mmCIF file of C-alpha atoms in Angstrom:
data_model
loop_
_atom_site.group_PDB
_atom_site.id
_atom_site.type_symbol
_atom_site.label_atom_id
_atom_site.label_comp_id
_atom_site.label_asym_id
_atom_site.label_seq_id
_atom_site.Cartn_x
_atom_site.Cartn_y
_atom_site.Cartn_z
ATOM 1 C CA GLY A 91 -12.692 -1.572 35.100
ATOM 2 C CA GLY A 92 -11.608 -5.341 37.369
ATOM 3 C CA SER A 93 -11.761 -7.219 34.456
ATOM 4 C CA LEU A 94 -7.599 -7.140 34.565
ATOM 5 C CA ALA A 95 -7.462 -10.682 33.291
ATOM 6 C CA ALA A 96 -11.054 -10.882 30.502
ATOM 7 C CA SER A 97 -8.622 -7.711 29.390
ATOM 8 C CA CYS A 98 -4.891 -8.860 29.241
ATOM 9 C CA ASP A 99 -6.555 -12.154 27.721
ATOM 10 C CA GLU A 100 -8.332 -9.713 24.761
ATOM 11 C CA ILE A 101 -4.575 -7.654 24.096
ATOM 12 C CA ARG A 102 -2.867 -11.966 23.652
ATOM 13 C CA THR A 103 -5.632 -12.264 21.631
ATOM 14 C CA HIS A 104 -5.138 -9.441 19.561
ATOM 15 C CA TYR A 105 -1.375 -9.231 18.997
ATOM 16 C CA GLU A 106 -1.272 -13.555 17.940
ATOM 17 C CA SER A 107 -4.357 -11.968 14.696
ATOM 18 C CA SER A 108 -1.456 -9.093 13.874
ATOM 19 C CA GLU A 109 1.439 -11.626 14.784
ATOM 20 C CA ARG A 110 -0.396 -14.516 12.197
ATOM 21 C CA MET A 111 -1.471 -11.471 9.793
ATOM 22 C CA ALA A 112 2.309 -9.623 9.401
ATOM 23 C CA ALA A 113 4.141 -13.129 8.729
ATOM 24 C CA ASP A 114 0.971 -13.902 6.432
ATOM 25 C CA VAL A 115 2.361 -10.903 4.521
ATOM 26 C CA ARG A 116 5.585 -10.944 5.295
ATOM 27 C CA GLN A 117 5.803 -14.377 3.142
ATOM 28 C CA ALA A 118 2.943 -13.023 0.905
ATOM 29 C CA LEU A 119 5.753 -10.138 -0.335
ATOM 30 C CA PHE A 120 8.597 -12.425 -0.890
ATOM 31 C CA TYR A 121 7.383 -13.733 -4.126
ATOM 32 C CA PRO A 122 6.557 -9.596 -5.730
ATOM 33 C CA SER A 123 10.410 -8.770 -4.077
ATOM 34 C CA ALA A 124 12.023 -11.568 -5.898
ATOM 35 C CA VAL A 125 10.249 -10.887 -9.372
ATOM 36 C CA VAL A 126 10.960 -6.785 -9.293
ATOM 37 C CA LEU A 127 14.709 -7.606 -8.038
ATOM 38 C CA ALA A 128 14.485 -9.543 -11.045
ATOM 39 C CA VAL A 129 13.661 -6.852 -13.388
ATOM 40 C CA ALA A 130 15.519 -4.914 -12.134
ATOM 41 C CA VAL A 131 18.477 -6.339 -12.305
ATOM 42 C CA PHE A 132 17.421 -7.809 -16.435
ATOM 43 C CA PHE A 133 16.667 -4.283 -17.285
ATOM 44 C CA PHE A 134 19.814 -2.691 -15.850
ATOM 45 C CA VAL A 135 21.728 -5.236 -17.694
ATOM 46 C CA VAL A 136 19.400 -3.946 -21.267
ATOM 47 C CA PHE A 137 19.664 -0.796 -20.725
ATOM 48 C CA THR A 138 23.597 -0.979 -19.876
ATOM 49 C CA PHE A 139 25.391 -3.478 -21.876
ATOM 50 C CA PHE A 140 22.930 -4.820 -24.506
ATOM 51 C CA ILE A 141 21.070 -1.011 -26.135
ATOM 52 C CA PRO A 142 24.108 0.566 -26.648
ATOM 53 C CA ARG A 143 25.797 -2.834 -28.323
ATOM 54 C CA PHE A 144 22.819 -2.846 -30.593
ATOM 55 C CA THR A 145 22.767 1.091 -31.259
ATOM 56 C CA GLY A 146 25.991 0.477 -32.886
ATOM 57 C CA VAL A 147 25.130 -2.294 -35.060
ATOM 58 C CA LEU A 148 21.996 -0.284 -36.692
ATOM 59 C CA ARG A 149 24.403 3.453 -36.901
ATOM 60 C CA GLU A 150 25.990 1.278 -38.955
ATOM 61 C CA LEU A 151 23.094 -0.648 -41.055
ATOM 62 C CA GLY A 152 22.081 3.651 -41.451
ATOM 63 C CA VAL A 153 18.089 2.133 -40.873
ATOM 64 C CA PRO A 154 15.781 4.813 -39.953
ATOM 65 C CA LEU A 155 14.733 4.626 -36.020
ATOM 66 C CA PRO A 156 10.721 3.860 -35.241
ATOM 67 C CA TRP A 157 10.554 6.296 -32.688
ATOM 68 C CA LEU A 158 10.157 3.530 -29.867
ATOM 69 C CA THR A 159 14.350 2.524 -30.950
ATOM 70 C CA ARG A 160 14.355 5.970 -30.044
ATOM 71 C CA VAL A 161 13.139 6.072 -26.421
ATOM 72 C CA MET A 162 14.708 3.289 -25.639
ATOM 73 C CA ILE A 163 18.499 3.964 -27.068
ATOM 74 C CA GLY A 164 18.053 7.634 -25.907
ATOM 75 C CA VAL A 165 16.819 5.767 -22.333
ATOM 76 C CA SER A 166 20.247 3.594 -22.610
ATOM 77 C CA GLU A 167 22.279 6.800 -23.399
ATOM 78 C CA PHE A 168 21.068 7.956 -20.380
ATOM 79 C CA LEU A 169 21.378 5.629 -17.450
ATOM 80 C CA LYS A 170 24.757 4.561 -19.121
ATOM 81 C CA GLU A 171 26.328 8.069 -18.229
ATOM 82 C CA GLN A 172 24.035 9.353 -15.158
ATOM 83 C CA HIS A 173 23.542 6.507 -13.537
ATOM 84 C CA LEU A 174 25.281 6.993 -10.751
ATOM 85 C CA ALA A 175 23.492 10.132 -10.416
ATOM 86 C CA VAL A 176 20.037 8.940 -10.454
ATOM 87 C CA ALA A 177 21.390 5.928 -8.195
ATOM 88 C CA VAL A 178 22.247 9.265 -5.697
ATOM 89 C CA ILE A 179 19.014 10.777 -6.511
ATOM 90 C CA LEU A 180 16.420 7.864 -6.295
ATOM 91 C CA VAL A 181 18.243 7.686 -2.524
ATOM 92 C CA GLY A 182 18.274 11.173 -2.131
ATOM 93 C CA ALA A 183 14.898 11.329 -2.149
ATOM 94 C CA LEU A 184 13.538 8.073 -1.175
ATOM 95 C CA GLY A 185 15.884 8.902 2.103
ATOM 96 C CA ALA A 186 14.319 11.658 2.529
ATOM 97 C CA ALA A 187 10.703 10.974 2.087
ATOM 98 C CA VAL A 188 10.774 8.312 4.463
ATOM 99 C CA VAL A 189 12.408 11.460 7.180
ATOM 100 C CA ALA A 190 9.919 13.889 5.992
ATOM 101 C CA ALA A 191 7.353 11.427 6.372
ATOM 102 C CA ARG A 192 8.828 10.270 10.065
ATOM 103 C CA HIS A 193 9.069 13.911 11.607
ATOM 104 C CA VAL A 194 7.230 16.335 9.265
ATOM 105 C CA PRO A 195 3.675 15.726 10.465
ATOM 106 C CA ALA A 196 2.300 17.075 7.492
ATOM 107 C CA VAL A 197 3.709 15.079 4.902
ATOM 108 C CA ALA A 198 2.685 11.758 7.315
ATOM 109 C CA THR A 199 -1.185 13.179 6.760
ATOM 110 C CA LEU A 200 -0.209 13.442 3.391
ATOM 111 C CA ARG A 201 1.272 9.733 3.008
ATOM 112 C CA ASP A 202 -1.321 8.179 4.968
ATOM 113 C CA GLY A 203 -3.667 10.061 2.777
ATOM 114 C CA LEU A 204 -2.943 9.103 0.000
ATOM 115 C CA ILE A 205 -1.840 5.143 0.847
ATOM 116 C CA LEU A 206 -6.318 4.906 1.741
ATOM 117 C CA ARG A 207 -6.649 5.792 -1.512
ATOM 118 C CA LEU A 208 -4.681 3.611 -3.223
ATOM 119 C CA PRO A 209 -7.000 0.485 -5.157
ATOM 120 C CA LEU A 210 -6.841 -2.712 -3.526
ATOM 121 C CA PHE A 211 -4.215 -1.827 -1.025
ATOM 122 C CA GLY A 212 -6.123 1.043 0.622
ATOM 123 C CA SER A 213 -8.897 -0.583 1.190
ATOM 124 C CA ILE A 214 -6.998 -3.366 3.282
ATOM 125 C CA VAL A 215 -5.450 -0.347 5.398
ATOM 126 C CA SER A 216 -8.555 1.011 5.852
ATOM 127 C CA MET A 217 -10.530 -1.737 7.696
ATOM 128 C CA ALA A 218 -6.737 -3.172 9.703
ATOM 129 C CA CYS A 219 -6.889 0.800 11.239
ATOM 130 C CA PHE A 220 -10.513 0.359 12.060
ATOM 131 C CA ALA A 221 -10.233 -3.341 13.109
ATOM 132 C CA ARG A 222 -7.537 -1.678 15.539
ATOM 133 C CA LEU A 223 -10.263 1.095 16.457
ATOM 134 C CA ALA A 224 -12.915 -1.539 16.955
ATOM 135 C CA HIS A 225 -10.937 -3.713 19.382
ATOM 136 C CA ASN A 226 -9.193 -1.248 21.777
ATOM 137 C CA LEU A 227 -12.146 1.174 21.497
ATOM 138 C CA GLY A 228 -14.483 -2.156 22.661
ATOM 139 C CA SER A 229 -12.316 -3.182 25.443
ATOM 140 C CA LEU A 230 -11.378 0.494 26.639
ATOM 141 C CA TYR A 231 -15.379 0.847 26.822
ATOM 142 C CA ARG A 232 -16.668 -2.288 28.227
ATOM 143 C CA ALA A 233 -14.175 -1.866 30.972
ATOM 144 C CA GLY A 234 -15.960 1.223 32.363
ATOM 145 C CA VAL A 235 -13.122 3.803 30.638
ATOM 146 C CA PRO A 236 -15.473 6.411 30.063
ATOM 147 C CA LEU A 237 -16.604 7.050 26.124
ATOM 148 C CA LEU A 238 -14.305 10.268 25.543
ATOM 149 C CA ASP A 239 -11.332 8.957 27.333
ATOM 150 C CA ALA A 240 -11.673 5.869 25.502
ATOM 151 C CA LEU A 241 -11.795 7.600 22.072
ATOM 152 C CA GLN A 242 -8.604 9.786 23.303
ATOM 153 C CA LEU A 243 -6.321 6.765 24.151
ATOM 154 C CA CYS A 244 -7.849 4.891 20.886
ATOM 155 C CA GLY A 245 -6.263 8.238 18.272
ATOM 156 C CA PRO A 246 -2.211 7.603 18.842
ATOM 157 C CA ILE A 247 -3.080 3.938 18.380
ATOM 158 C CA VAL A 248 -5.544 2.847 15.166
ATOM 159 C CA GLY A 249 -2.673 3.504 12.682
ATOM 160 C CA ASN A 250 -2.823 6.063 10.178
ATOM 161 C CA ARG A 251 -2.669 9.808 11.011
ATOM 162 C CA VAL A 252 -5.895 10.496 8.626
ATOM 163 C CA VAL A 253 -7.517 7.938 10.498
ATOM 164 C CA GLN A 254 -6.456 9.795 13.400
ATOM 165 C CA ALA A 255 -7.991 12.940 12.515
ATOM 166 C CA GLY A 256 -11.395 11.651 12.075
ATOM 167 C CA LEU A 257 -11.143 10.485 15.495
ATOM 168 C CA GLY A 258 -10.082 13.766 16.479
ATOM 169 C CA GLN A 259 -13.237 15.252 14.948
ATOM 170 C CA VAL A 260 -15.248 12.945 16.504
ATOM 171 C CA ILE A 261 -13.800 13.637 19.783
ATOM 172 C CA ASP A 262 -15.224 17.289 19.430
ATOM 173 C CA GLY A 263 -18.193 16.067 18.582
ATOM 174 C CA VAL A 264 -18.995 14.177 21.772
ATOM 175 C CA ARG A 265 -17.635 16.659 23.460
ATOM 176 C CA ALA A 266 -20.523 19.575 22.032
ATOM 177 C CA GLY A 267 -23.368 16.591 22.750
ATOM 178 C CA ARG A 268 -23.508 15.502 19.339
ATOM 179 C CA ALA A 269 -24.162 11.372 18.953
ATOM 180 C CA MET A 270 -21.188 9.352 18.272
ATOM 181 C CA HIS A 271 -22.185 7.778 15.010
ATOM 182 C CA GLN A 272 -23.745 11.007 13.392
ATOM 183 C CA THR A 273 -20.652 13.106 13.718
ATOM 184 C CA MET A 274 -19.176 10.009 11.990
ATOM 185 C CA ARG A 275 -21.311 10.375 9.225
ATOM 186 C CA SER A 276 -20.246 13.068 8.471
ATOM 187 C CA ILE A 277 -17.000 12.844 8.381
ATOM 188 C CA PRO A 278 -15.838 10.627 4.708
ATOM 189 C CA VAL A 279 -12.749 8.558 6.650
ATOM 190 C CA PHE A 280 -15.754 6.682 7.987
ATOM 191 C CA PRO A 281 -16.216 3.731 6.719
ATOM 192 C CA SER A 282 -20.905 3.632 6.376
ATOM 193 C CA MET A 283 -19.904 -0.182 7.951
ATOM 194 C CA VAL A 284 -18.335 0.921 11.528
ATOM 195 C CA VAL A 285 -20.762 3.632 11.127
ATOM 196 C CA GLN A 286 -24.362 1.809 11.343
ATOM 197 C CA THR A 287 -22.153 -0.480 13.588
ATOM 198 C CA VAL A 288 -21.858 2.570 16.854
ATOM 199 C CA ALA A 289 -25.672 3.817 15.463
ATOM 200 C CA LEU A 290 -26.718 1.273 16.563
ATOM 201 C CA GLY A 291 -24.851 0.131 19.732
ATOM 202 C CA GLU A 292 -25.681 3.312 20.787
ATOM 203 C CA SER A 293 -29.286 2.613 20.294
ATOM 204 C CA THR A 294 -29.673 -0.156 22.144
ATOM 205 C CA GLY A 295 -26.818 0.703 24.599
ATOM 206 C CA ALA A 296 -24.837 -2.277 23.931
ATOM 207 C CA LEU A 297 -21.719 0.014 21.971
ATOM 208 C CA GLY A 298 -18.677 -2.453 23.962
ATOM 209 C CA GLU A 299 -20.816 -5.543 21.880
ATOM 210 C CA SER A 300 -21.214 -3.861 19.049
ATOM 211 C CA LEU A 301 -18.084 -2.886 18.593
ATOM 212 C CA HIS A 302 -16.943 -6.492 19.991
ATOM 213 C CA ASN A 303 -18.568 -7.912 16.842
ATOM 214 C CA LEU A 304 -17.575 -5.385 13.963
ATOM 215 C CA ALA A 305 -13.462 -6.219 15.149
ATOM 216 C CA VAL A 306 -14.207 -9.820 14.817
ATOM 217 C CA TYR A 307 -15.979 -9.244 11.324
ATOM 218 C CA TYR A 308 -13.030 -6.957 10.536
ATOM 219 C CA ASP A 309 -10.661 -10.008 11.958
ATOM 220 C CA GLN A 310 -11.960 -12.443 10.144
ATOM 221 C CA THR A 311 -12.463 -10.343 6.599
ATOM 222 C CA LEU A 312 -8.770 -8.795 6.461
ATOM 223 C CA PRO A 313 -7.036 -12.429 6.293
ATOM 224 C CA ARG A 314 -9.553 -12.758 2.794
ATOM 225 C CA SER A 315 -8.480 -9.963 1.619
ATOM 226 C CA VAL A 316 -4.708 -10.125 1.993
ATOM 227 C CA LYS A 317 -4.607 -12.957 0.089
ATOM 228 C CA LYS A 318 -6.642 -11.848 -2.315
ATOM 229 C CA LEU A 319 -4.837 -8.875 -3.270
ATOM 230 C CA PHE A 320 -1.894 -10.474 -3.703
ATOM 231 C CA SER A 321 -3.183 -13.241 -5.389
ATOM 232 C CA LEU A 322 -3.891 -11.133 -7.674
ATOM 233 C CA LEU A 323 -1.032 -8.732 -7.303
ATOM 234 C CA GLU A 324 0.762 -11.909 -9.247
ATOM 235 C CA PRO A 325 -0.295 -12.607 -12.491
ATOM 236 C CA LEU A 326 -0.923 -8.841 -12.116
ATOM 237 C CA MET A 327 2.722 -8.573 -11.853
ATOM 238 C CA VAL A 328 4.045 -11.333 -14.265
ATOM 239 C CA LEU A 329 1.598 -9.173 -17.090
ATOM 240 C CA GLY A 330 3.701 -5.739 -16.405
ATOM 241 C CA LEU A 331 6.046 -8.714 -16.545
ATOM 242 C CA ILE A 332 5.452 -9.846 -20.445
ATOM 243 C CA ALA A 333 4.210 -5.860 -21.443
ATOM 244 C CA LEU A 334 8.100 -4.661 -20.561
ATOM 245 C CA VAL A 335 9.807 -7.127 -22.045
ATOM 246 C CA GLY A 336 7.141 -6.704 -25.247
ATOM 247 C CA VAL A 337 8.195 -3.213 -25.744
ATOM 248 C CA VAL A 338 11.738 -3.376 -25.226
ATOM 249 C CA ALA A 339 12.057 -6.410 -28.006
ATOM 250 C CA LEU A 340 9.281 -4.981 -30.511
ATOM 251 C CA SER A 341 11.511 -2.315 -30.046
ATOM 252 C CA VAL A 342 14.939 -4.471 -31.047
ATOM 253 C CA VAL A 343 12.660 -6.218 -33.452
ATOM 254 C CA LEU A 344 11.631 -3.238 -35.465
ATOM 255 C CA PRO A 345 14.743 -1.594 -36.723
ATOM 256 C CA ILE A 346 15.927 -5.219 -38.052
ATOM 257 C CA THR A 347 12.609 -5.942 -40.102
ATOM 258 C CA ALA A 348 13.461 -2.637 -41.389
ATOM 259 C CA ALA A 349 16.498 -3.227 -42.803
ATOM 260 C CA LEU A 350 15.291 -6.291 -44.222
ATOM 261 C CA GLU A 351 12.848 -4.773 -46.376
ATOM 262 C CA ALA A 352 15.270 -2.205 -47.672
ATOM 263 C CA ARG A 353 17.157 -5.212 -48.753
#
């Protein structure tokens, strides 16, 4: 296109933005990861050491056990006897899922579709995918690359197989003579903002500029959405931890209360 310097500058800006976003996500994930690890260790200690000893005391008292306490005792006994099997199954299932997602296209597509449906997190992944699409398609189109070729080049780099499949349908529609926004409108994976931006660009003859404006919008919105997600995630994790600890404490307190009332 005769604009190598400008294209390289766009690539640099895009990579800098992506690196800042990755760094923010890694920093934001540190606290939730530490909490999850601490909770896992806590419950391992509770279910393998504390509850078995508490179970012996309850059996000596001979008090009727509430259903919640019976459930906790059953889980504790199962984990104490089968903890190695449970660990092997969990690690094996996780490893198999990772390998299948990398080497089996159907599994990878299913995984990517489930990711897009996740509450809160799915919308952020979707925005990241369409930010990549807007950046790269706009750059290629402004450089003079034919639209079909540009769409085909963008397919492997959007970062989600479901979005990539939707882009393949767009390519088929454009190849059949339809406008790009008309094909996008019939594919659920494309947000209305993307469809409207492409429609505006095609109707005004400034598709490259419209895609650039869309990429700028996503670059500004995506970091705020990530911060909002993690600001909501921390209190939700704390509430979940309180609820789990409360259930365990309640399973301990209920039989003790029953024993005291029996006396």
